[in-house]
Every structure is written in C-alpha cells, then in structure tokens.
PDB file of C-alpha atoms in Angstrom:
ATOM      1  CA  MET A1429     -60.207   2.193 -18.687  1.00  0.00           C
ATOM      2  CA  ARG A1430     -60.883   0.713 -15.283  1.00  0.00           C
ATOM      3  CA  ASN A1431     -58.810  -2.350 -16.249  1.00  0.00           C
ATOM      4  CA  TYR A1432     -55.803  -0.126 -17.032  1.00  0.00           C
ATOM      5  CA  VAL A1433     -56.178   1.684 -13.728  1.00  0.00           C
ATOM      6  CA  ALA A1434     -56.413  -1.606 -11.875  1.00  0.00           C
ATOM      7  CA  PHE A1435     -53.356  -2.947 -13.722  1.00  0.00           C
ATOM      8  CA  PHE A1436     -51.210   0.081 -12.880  1.00  0.00           C
ATOM      9  CA  ALA A1437     -52.413  -0.038  -9.288  1.00  0.00           C
ATOM     10  CA  VAL A1438     -51.210  -3.656  -9.034  1.00  0.00           C
ATOM     11  CA  VAL A1439     -47.846  -2.759 -10.601  1.00  0.00           C
ATOM     12  CA  ILE A1440     -47.338   0.162  -8.223  1.00  0.00           C
ATOM     13  CA  PHE A1441     -48.259  -2.025  -5.253  1.00  0.00           C
ATOM     14  CA  ALA A1442     -45.850  -4.749  -6.367  1.00  0.00           C
ATOM     15  CA  LEU A1443     -42.991  -2.290  -6.843  1.00  0.00           C
ATOM     16  CA  ALA A1444     -43.684  -0.749  -3.449  1.00  0.00           C
ATOM     17  CA  PHE A1445     -43.725  -4.203  -1.860  1.00  0.00           C
ATOM     18  CA  LEU A1446     -40.473  -5.238  -3.533  1.00  0.00           C
ATOM     19  CA  SER A1447     -38.851  -1.936  -2.585  1.00  0.00           C
ATOM     20  CA  SER A1448     -39.998  -2.388   0.996  1.00  0.00           C
ATOM     21  CA  GLU A1449     -38.679  -5.966   1.044  1.00  0.00           C
ATOM     22  CA  ALA A1450     -35.356  -4.844  -0.459  1.00  0.00           C
ATOM     23  CA  SER A1451     -35.039  -2.125   2.163  1.00  0.00           C
ATOM     24  CA  ALA A1452     -35.836  -4.622   4.904  1.00  0.00           C
ATOM     25  CA  ASN A1453     -33.289  -7.043   3.432  1.00  0.00           C
ATOM     26  CA  ALA A1454     -30.654  -4.299   3.265  1.00  0.00           C
ATOM     27  CA  SER A1455     -31.377  -3.410   6.874  1.00  0.00           C
ATOM     28  CA  LYS A1456     -30.972  -7.066   7.881  1.00  0.00           C
ATOM     29  CA  CYS A1457     -27.711  -7.240   5.930  1.00  0.00           C
ATOM     30  CA  GLU A1458     -26.296  -4.317   7.869  1.00  0.00           C
ATOM     31  CA  LYS A1459     -27.023  -6.111  11.138  1.00  0.00           C
ATOM     32  CA  ASP A1460     -26.237  -9.686  10.106  1.00  0.00           C
ATOM     33  CA  LEU A1461     -24.636 -10.488   6.733  1.00  0.00           C
ATOM     34  CA  ARG A1462     -25.907 -14.068   6.929  1.00  0.00           C
ATOM     35  CA  LYS A1463     -29.500 -12.816   6.526  1.00  0.00           C
ATOM     36  CA  CYS A1464     -28.877 -11.279   3.097  1.00  0.00           C
ATOM     37  CA  LYS A1465     -31.197 -12.681   0.432  1.00  0.00           C
ATOM     38  CA  ASN A1466     -29.187 -12.625  -2.788  1.00  0.00           C
ATOM     39  CA  SER A1467     -27.025 -14.849  -4.992  1.00  0.00           C
ATOM     40  CA  VAL A1468     -23.829 -13.999  -3.109  1.00  0.00           C
ATOM     41  CA  VAL A1469     -22.680 -16.617  -0.615  1.00  0.00           C
ATOM     42  CA  ILE A1470     -21.563 -14.960   2.605  1.00  0.00           C
ATOM     43  CA  GLY A1471     -18.380 -16.387   4.098  1.00  0.00           C
ATOM     44  CA  PRO A1472     -16.916 -19.887   3.523  1.00  0.00           C
ATOM     45  CA  SER A1473     -19.545 -22.226   2.093  1.00  0.00           C
ATOM     46  CA  LYS A1474     -19.682 -25.458   0.107  1.00  0.00           C
ATOM     47  CA  ASP A1475     -22.725 -24.049  -1.706  1.00  0.00           C
ATOM     48  CA  ALA A1476     -20.522 -21.546  -3.530  1.00  0.00           C
ATOM     49  CA  PHE A1477     -18.601 -24.438  -5.107  1.00  0.00           C
ATOM     50  CA  LYS A1478     -21.618 -26.668  -5.789  1.00  0.00           C
ATOM     51  CA  LYS A1479     -23.751 -23.942  -7.372  1.00  0.00           C
ATOM     52  CA  ASN A1480     -20.913 -21.813  -8.827  1.00  0.00           C
ATOM     53  CA  LEU A1481     -22.137 -18.748  -6.939  1.00  0.00           C
ATOM     54  CA  ALA A1482     -20.215 -15.576  -6.185  1.00  0.00           C
ATOM     55  CA  GLN A1483     -18.690 -15.780  -2.709  1.00  0.00           C
ATOM     56  CA  ASP A1484     -18.149 -12.847  -0.369  1.00  0.00           C
ATOM     57  CA  PHE A1485     -15.591 -14.748   1.669  1.00  0.00           C
ATOM     58  CA  CYS A1486     -14.323 -11.590   3.360  1.00  0.00           C
ATOM     59  CA  ALA A1487     -17.733 -10.742   4.861  1.00  0.00           C
ATOM     60  CA  ILE A1488     -16.890 -12.770   7.963  1.00  0.00           C
ATOM     61  CA  PHE A1489     -14.122 -10.277   8.772  1.00  0.00           C
ATOM     62  CA  ARG A1490     -16.274  -7.157   8.382  1.00  0.00           C
ATOM     63  CA  LYS A1491     -18.722  -5.621  10.835  1.00  0.00           C
ATOM     64  CA  GLY A1492     -21.456  -8.132  11.568  1.00  0.00           C
ATOM     65  CA  GLY A1493     -19.311 -11.079  10.486  1.00  0.00           C
ATOM     66  CA  SER A1494     -18.391 -14.035  12.661  1.00  0.00           C
ATOM     67  CA  GLU A1495     -14.689 -13.092  12.732  1.00  0.00           C
ATOM     68  CA  ALA A1496     -15.028  -9.302  12.539  1.00  0.00           C
ATOM     69  CA  GLY A1497     -11.778  -7.370  12.769  1.00  0.00           C
ATOM     70  CA  LYS A1498      -9.375 -10.302  12.363  1.00  0.00           C
ATOM     71  CA  LEU A1499      -8.355  -9.313   8.824  1.00  0.00           C
ATOM     72  CA  ALA A1500      -8.604  -6.037   6.901  1.00  0.00           C
ATOM     73  CA  GLN A1501     -10.539  -5.798   3.641  1.00  0.00           C
ATOM     74  CA  ALA A1502      -8.299  -5.600   0.563  1.00  0.00           C
ATOM     75  CA  ASN A1503      -8.426  -2.118  -0.984  1.00  0.00           C
ATOM     76  CA  GLY A1504      -5.681  -2.139  -3.619  1.00  0.00           C
ATOM     77  CA  THR A1505      -2.888  -1.042  -1.293  1.00  0.00           C
ATOM     78  CA  GLN A1506      -0.185  -3.341   0.050  1.00  0.00           C
ATOM     79  CA  ILE A1507      -1.459  -4.012   3.564  1.00  0.00           C
ATOM     80  CA  LEU A1508       1.281  -5.776   5.534  1.00  0.00           C
ATOM     81  CA  THR A1509      -0.754  -6.763   8.600  1.00  0.00           C
ATOM     82  CA  GLY A1510      -2.984  -9.397   6.990  1.00  0.00           C
ATOM     83  CA  VAL A1511      -5.759  -8.904   4.468  1.00  0.00           C
ATOM     84  CA  CYS A1512      -8.741 -10.671   2.909  1.00  0.00           C
ATOM     85  CA  SER A1513      -9.370 -10.334  -0.819  1.00  0.00           C
ATOM     86  CA  ASN A1514     -12.534 -11.197  -2.771  1.00  0.00           C
ATOM     87  CA  THR A1515     -10.852 -10.811  -6.160  1.00  0.00           C
ATOM     88  CA  PRO A1516     -11.729 -13.834  -8.354  1.00  0.00           C
ATOM     89  CA  GLN A1517      -8.832 -15.921  -9.649  1.00  0.00           C
ATOM     90  CA  GLY A1518      -9.957 -15.100 -13.164  1.00  0.00           C
ATOM     91  CA  GLU A1519      -9.056 -16.788 -16.448  1.00  0.00           C
ATOM     92  CA  ILE A1520      -6.877 -19.904 -16.145  1.00  0.00           C
ATOM     93  CA  PRO A1521      -4.907 -21.192 -19.165  1.00  0.00           C
ATOM     94  CA  THR A1522      -4.715 -24.708 -20.558  1.00  0.00           C
ATOM     95  CA  VAL A1523      -1.829 -26.894 -19.434  1.00  0.00           C
ATOM     96  CA  ASP A1524      -0.117 -26.265 -22.776  1.00  0.00           C
ATOM     97  CA  ASN A1525      -0.084 -22.519 -22.047  1.00  0.00           C
ATOM     98  CA  MET A1526       1.483 -22.609 -18.598  1.00  0.00           C
ATOM     99  CA  PRO A1527       4.447 -20.171 -18.408  1.00  0.00           C
ATOM    100  CA  SER A1528       8.065 -21.156 -17.858  1.00  0.00           C
ATOM    101  CA  THR A1529      11.202 -19.160 -17.007  1.00  0.00           C
ATOM    102  CA  LEU A1530      14.942 -19.606 -17.425  1.00  0.00           C
ATOM    103  CA  ILE A1531      17.624 -17.328 -15.970  1.00  0.00           C
ATOM    104  CA  LEU A1532      20.208 -16.862 -18.722  1.00  0.00           C
ATOM    105  CA  CYS A1533      22.581 -14.715 -16.658  1.00  0.00           C
ATOM    106  CA  PRO A1534      24.173 -15.083 -14.175  1.00  0.00           C
ATOM    107  CA  GLU A1535      24.988 -18.751 -14.625  1.00  0.00           C
ATOM    108  CA  ASP A1536      24.777 -21.127 -11.699  1.00  0.00           C
ATOM    109  CA  GLY A1537      28.043 -20.890  -9.716  1.00  0.00           C
ATOM    110  CA  GLN A1538      29.260 -17.744 -11.471  1.00  0.00           C
ATOM    111  CA  LYS A1539      31.489 -15.362  -9.502  1.00  0.00           C
ATOM    112  CA  PHE A1540      31.482 -11.553  -9.363  1.00  0.00           C
ATOM    113  CA  LYS A1541      33.741  -9.161  -7.533  1.00  0.00           C
ATOM    114  CA  ALA A1542      32.202  -7.073  -4.754  1.00  0.00           C
ATOM    115  CA  ASN A1543      30.656  -3.841  -6.066  1.00  0.00           C
ATOM    116  CA  GLU A1544      31.097  -5.056  -9.648  1.00  0.00           C
ATOM    117  CA  PRO A1545      28.094  -4.268 -11.891  1.00  0.00           C
ATOM    118  CA  PHE A1546      26.450  -7.289 -13.539  1.00  0.00           C
ATOM    119  CA  THR A1547      23.342  -8.025 -15.579  1.00  0.00           C
ATOM    120  CA  VAL A1548      20.480 -10.370 -14.810  1.00  0.00           C
ATOM    121  CA  LYS A1549      18.883 -11.739 -17.989  1.00  0.00           C
ATOM    122  CA  VAL A1550      15.686 -13.786 -17.975  1.00  0.00           C
ATOM    123  CA  LYS A1551      13.739 -15.595 -20.685  1.00  0.00           C
ATOM    124  CA  THR A1552      10.048 -16.345 -20.177  1.00  0.00           C
ATOM    125  CA  THR A1553       7.752 -18.353 -22.432  1.00  0.00           C
ATOM    126  CA  LYS A1554       3.953 -18.654 -22.508  1.00  0.00           C
ATOM    127  CA  LEU A1555       3.495 -15.243 -20.855  1.00  0.00           C
ATOM    128  CA  GLU A1556       2.539 -12.003 -22.613  1.00  0.00           C
ATOM    129  CA  LEU A1557       4.872  -9.565 -20.895  1.00  0.00           C
ATOM    130  CA  GLY A1558       4.320  -5.881 -20.236  1.00  0.00           C
ATOM    131  CA  PHE A1559       1.050  -6.062 -18.289  1.00  0.00           C
ATOM    132  CA  PHE A1560       1.160  -4.580 -14.773  1.00  0.00           C
ATOM    133  CA  SER A1561      -1.100  -2.383 -12.658  1.00  0.00           C
ATOM    134  CA  ASP A1562      -0.110   0.342 -10.208  1.00  0.00           C
ATOM    135  CA  PRO A1563       0.968  -1.658  -7.119  1.00  0.00           C
ATOM    136  CA  ALA A1564       0.278   1.305  -4.829  1.00  0.00           C
ATOM    137  CA  ILE A1565      -3.480   1.407  -5.493  1.00  0.00           C
ATOM    138  CA  THR A1566      -4.482  -1.709  -7.496  1.00  0.00           C
ATOM    139  CA  TYR A1567      -2.573  -4.513  -5.780  1.00  0.00           C
ATOM    140  CA  ASN A1568      -4.392  -7.874  -6.184  1.00  0.00           C
ATOM    141  CA  THR A1569      -7.554  -6.114  -7.409  1.00  0.00           C
ATOM    142  CA  PHE A1570      -7.938  -7.563 -10.943  1.00  0.00           C
ATOM    143  CA  PRO A1571      -8.573 -11.197 -11.885  1.00  0.00           C
ATOM    144  CA  GLN A1572      -6.043 -12.952 -14.103  1.00  0.00           C
ATOM    145  CA  VAL A1573      -6.647 -12.401 -17.847  1.00  0.00           C
ATOM    146  CA  LEU A1574      -5.628 -14.404 -20.933  1.00  0.00           C
ATOM    147  CA  ASN A1575      -4.858 -12.926 -24.339  1.00  0.00           C
ATOM    148  CA  LYS A1576      -6.449 -14.097 -27.609  1.00  0.00           C
ATOM    149  CA  LYS A1577      -3.974 -16.988 -27.769  1.00  0.00           C
ATOM    150  CA  GLY A1578      -4.926 -18.178 -24.290  1.00  0.00           C
ATOM    151  CA  VAL A1579      -1.685 -16.956 -22.700  1.00  0.00           C
ATOM    152  CA  ILE A1580      -1.587 -15.137 -19.350  1.00  0.00           C
ATOM    153  CA  GLN A1581      -0.993 -11.384 -19.506  1.00  0.00           C
ATOM    154  CA  GLY A1582       1.466 -10.388 -16.810  1.00  0.00           C
ATOM    155  CA  HIS A1583       5.006  -9.430 -15.936  1.00  0.00           C
ATOM    156  CA  GLN A1584       8.237 -10.743 -14.469  1.00  0.00           C
ATOM    157  CA  HIS A1585      10.424  -9.900 -11.451  1.00  0.00           C
ATOM    158  CA  VAL A1586      13.908 -10.755 -10.230  1.00  0.00           C
ATOM    159  CA  SER A1587      14.916 -10.894  -6.576  1.00  0.00           C
ATOM    160  CA  ILE A1588      18.436 -11.401  -5.207  1.00  0.00           C
ATOM    161  CA  GLN A1589      18.956 -12.620  -1.644  1.00  0.00           C
ATOM    162  CA  PHE A1590      22.068 -13.176   0.488  1.00  0.00           C
ATOM    163  CA  LEU A1591      22.556 -16.794   1.594  1.00  0.00           C
ATOM    164  CA  GLY A1592      25.554 -16.375   3.876  1.00  0.00           C
ATOM    165  CA  ASN A1593      29.316 -16.437   3.620  1.00  0.00           C
ATOM    166  CA  LYS A1594      30.777 -19.490   5.343  1.00  0.00           C
ATOM    167  CA  GLU A1595      27.529 -21.190   6.387  1.00  0.00           C
ATOM    168  CA  LEU A1596      24.319 -21.369   4.426  1.00  0.00           C
ATOM    169  CA  GLU A1597      21.678 -19.111   5.966  1.00  0.00           C
ATOM    170  CA  MET A1598      17.922 -19.399   5.435  1.00  0.00           C
ATOM    171  CA  PRO A1599      16.828 -16.196   3.659  1.00  0.00           C
ATOM    172  CA  SER A1600      13.927 -14.181   5.044  1.00  0.00           C
ATOM    173  CA  ALA A1601      10.992 -13.549   2.708  1.00  0.00           C
ATOM    174  CA  THR A1602      11.075  -9.875   3.777  1.00  0.00           C
ATOM    175  CA  GLU A1603      14.769  -9.226   3.033  1.00  0.00           C
ATOM    176  CA  PHE A1604      16.514  -8.868  -0.302  1.00  0.00           C
ATOM    177  CA  ALA A1605      19.769  -7.485  -1.663  1.00  0.00           C
ATOM    178  CA  PHE A1606      18.205  -6.427  -4.972  1.00  0.00           C
ATOM    179  CA  PHE A1607      14.699  -6.448  -6.423  1.00  0.00           C
ATOM    180  CA  LYS A1608      13.300  -5.254  -9.745  1.00  0.00           C
ATOM    181  CA  GLY A1609      10.019  -5.636 -11.577  1.00  0.00           C
ATOM    182  CA  LEU A1610      10.567  -6.354 -15.265  1.00  0.00           C
ATOM    183  CA  ASN A1611       7.518  -4.551 -16.586  1.00  0.00           C
ATOM    184  CA  ASP A1612       8.456  -4.061 -20.225  1.00  0.00           C
ATOM    185  CA  PRO A1613       6.894  -5.987 -23.124  1.00  0.00           C
ATOM    186  CA  SER A1614       9.153  -8.379 -25.033  1.00  0.00           C
ATOM    187  CA  LYS A1615       8.599 -10.118 -28.362  1.00  0.00           C
ATOM    188  CA  ASN A1616      11.142 -12.853 -27.667  1.00  0.00           C
ATOM    189  CA  GLY A1617      10.387 -13.177 -23.942  1.00  0.00           C
ATOM    190  CA  ILE A1618      13.842 -11.927 -22.895  1.00  0.00           C
ATOM    191  CA  LEU A1619      14.159  -9.142 -20.321  1.00  0.00           C
ATOM    192  CA  GLU A1620      17.182  -7.907 -18.412  1.00  0.00           C
ATOM    193  CA  VAL A1621      18.230  -5.515 -15.674  1.00  0.00           C
ATOM    194  CA  THR A1622      21.658  -4.307 -14.553  1.00  0.00           C
ATOM    195  CA  VAL A1623      22.669  -4.292 -10.905  1.00  0.00           C
ATOM    196  CA  ASP A1624      24.491  -1.002 -11.390  1.00  0.00           C
ATOM    197  CA  ASN A1625      26.519  -0.957  -8.183  1.00  0.00           C
ATOM    198  CA  GLY A1626      26.964  -4.680  -7.833  1.00  0.00           C
ATOM    199  CA  LEU A1627      26.685  -6.255  -4.378  1.00  0.00           C
ATOM    200  CA  PRO A1628      28.923  -5.053  -1.527  1.00  0.00           C
ATOM    201  CA  GLN A1629      28.800  -8.068   0.767  1.00  0.00           C
ATOM    202  CA  LYS A1630      30.931 -11.100  -0.083  1.00  0.00           C
ATOM    203  CA  GLY A1631      29.294 -14.506   0.039  1.00  0.00           C
ATOM    204  CA  LEU A1632      26.716 -16.741  -1.610  1.00  0.00           C
ATOM    205  CA  TYR A1633      23.584 -15.317  -3.220  1.00  0.00           C
ATOM    206  CA  ARG A1634      20.598 -16.601  -5.114  1.00  0.00           C
ATOM    207  CA  VAL A1635      18.651 -14.829  -7.833  1.00  0.00           C
ATOM    208  CA  CYS A1636      15.058 -15.945  -8.455  1.00  0.00           C
ATOM    209  CA  THR A1637      12.272 -14.975 -10.802  1.00  0.00           C
ATOM    210  CA  ILE A1638       8.673 -14.274  -9.785  1.00  0.00           C
ATOM    211  CA  ILE A1639       5.973 -14.447 -12.475  1.00  0.00           C
ATOM    212  CA  SER A1640       2.869 -12.352 -11.783  1.00  0.00           C
ATOM    213  CA  SER A1641      -0.447 -11.608 -13.420  1.00  0.00           C
ATOM    214  CA  PHE A1642      -1.533  -8.051 -14.246  1.00  0.00           C
ATOM    215  CA  SER A1643      -2.236  -6.921 -10.679  1.00  0.00           C
ATOM    216  CA  HIS A1644       0.759  -8.661  -9.075  1.00  0.00           C
ATOM    217  CA  GLN A1645      -0.741 -11.905  -7.805  1.00  0.00           C
ATOM    218  CA  PRO A1646       1.196 -15.120  -8.583  1.00  0.00           C
ATOM    219  CA  VAL A1647      -0.030 -16.724 -11.796  1.00  0.00           C
ATOM    220  CA  VAL A1648      -2.971 -19.118 -11.409  1.00  0.00           C
ATOM    221  CA  LEU A1649      -2.481 -22.399 -13.276  1.00  0.00           C
ATOM    222  CA  PRO A1650      -4.729 -25.374 -14.124  1.00  0.00           C
ATOM    223  CA  LYS A1651      -2.537 -27.924 -12.342  1.00  0.00           C
ATOM    224  CA  ALA A1652       0.608 -28.209 -10.248  1.00  0.00           C
ATOM    225  CA  GLN A1653       3.433 -27.150 -12.533  1.00  0.00           C
ATOM    226  CA  ARG A1654       5.931 -29.862 -11.765  1.00  0.00           C
ATOM    227  CA  GLY A1655       8.323 -28.332 -14.288  1.00  0.00           C
ATOM    228  CA  ALA A1656       8.299 -25.132 -12.161  1.00  0.00           C
ATOM    229  CA  SER A1657       7.310 -21.821 -13.738  1.00  0.00           C
ATOM    230  CA  ASP A1658      10.007 -19.790 -11.945  1.00  0.00           C
ATOM    231  CA  ASP A1659      13.760 -20.248 -11.815  1.00  0.00           C
ATOM    232  CA  CYS A1660      16.590 -19.678  -9.318  1.00  0.00           C
ATOM    233  CA  VAL A1661      20.383 -19.825  -9.632  1.00  0.00           C
ATOM    234  CA  ARG A1662      23.140 -19.363  -7.063  1.00  0.00           C
ATOM    235  CA  PHE A1663      26.226 -17.230  -7.577  1.00  0.00           C
ATOM    236  CA  ARG A1664      29.020 -15.916  -5.398  1.00  0.00           C
ATOM    237  CA  VAL A1665      30.441 -12.462  -4.697  1.00  0.00           C
ATOM    238  CA  ILE A1666      34.186 -12.547  -3.932  1.00  0.00           C
TER     239      ILE A1666
END
C-alpha cells in the first residue's frame, strides 16, 4: 500500500513540476519568443530546413519579436499594407502533374468594337477546378492540396488590362479593365466568362489567366515551369 502511495506522490510531483515548467516557459514566451522551448522554430532559421521543423516565421513581427510591428499577421482577410503568413505551402505535385493553361478566345491580335460584348474562354489541364475558399475571410489560410490523382485542387481567373492606344504602356498590378474568378468545376477543363458590356476605351489590351490553389495563393510547383502554367494574349478594341 505504501508503495502505491509513494508512486502516486511521485507522479503528482512530476506533473506539478512539468506544469510549473510549462507555465514558466509560457511566461518566457510572452516576454521573448526566442526563449520558447518547443519544436517550433521562431523566426528565420536554417534549423527549420535541416530538421524539418515547423517554423513560426511571423513571430519576429509580433510583440516581443525582433521586427515587431513591421508586418501584420495574416488573418484570412486581404490586408493590403503588407502581411506575414505562416500557412505551409502544402502538397506539391510531381512534374508530370504541373498545370497548364491556354486561352482559346480571344485569339492573339483579335479585334473587337468598343462596348461590344465578347467571351473569354480558357482551357486548363492538370488542375481539378471548382475549389475555392471565401476570399473575404480565408485568403491564403489553407495549404495547397492534391486530389487522389495527385493533381492540384484549385481554380482559375482571367484579368484584362489596358496597354495603351498609340504607345505601349506598362500596366499596373493594381489596375484592371475586367477581372473574374472562374470558380466552377469543369470535366473538360474549359471555362468561360462573357464581358457583357465590352470595353469602352479603344486601344491595346491583354488578357491573362491566373491559376490558384484552394485559398487563392498561386500554385506551388516542384520546379520552375519553363512551359509556363498561365497564358496571356493581346487583342485590340477599335
């Protein structure tokens, strides 16, 4: 009987000690994230790569970090003033399953009259279409996922930008004449959208595709895709 009592006394003491140490560690973490004793690497570190450990890269931008306040913590919303995200890249396909896109319509050099409706048609291979999260609350929050065939689950977009009339102008990444997420599933990889009112301004335009994973990040691939996963064509409004 005494042995049982002694055993339980040791267990209770050990649990109390571990709890006390955990509390002390948590307290240290609140004051200095670099003093945390766990398997998460705080901030940029070569150890995370060597030992394949989880990395809280964004800790350096939070309270107690070495660069506190420089970047906001990602929270699923589209923060436009700079953000740090800890979302893992997720599942990456084999080179044979890298996606590819071709714009079927409009054709390169095609002409449309101003305000004339036209259709943009896109074909995408090696991408399971129809997977997208709510961009208002889950932007860049989920790692990339592959389906049972090893193909990325995601969605497609088209963006049209004005390139100028007489002289070629460099388009701004923040400006577009038309944008649409193609969120529907497709068995043959073909999706389309109609620009109902056409484009009012005469001149040269480009239409480009943007392939994304489920929560809107660009697809992550196993190597540089020299064949290019996205496509662009130029057309003119007259």
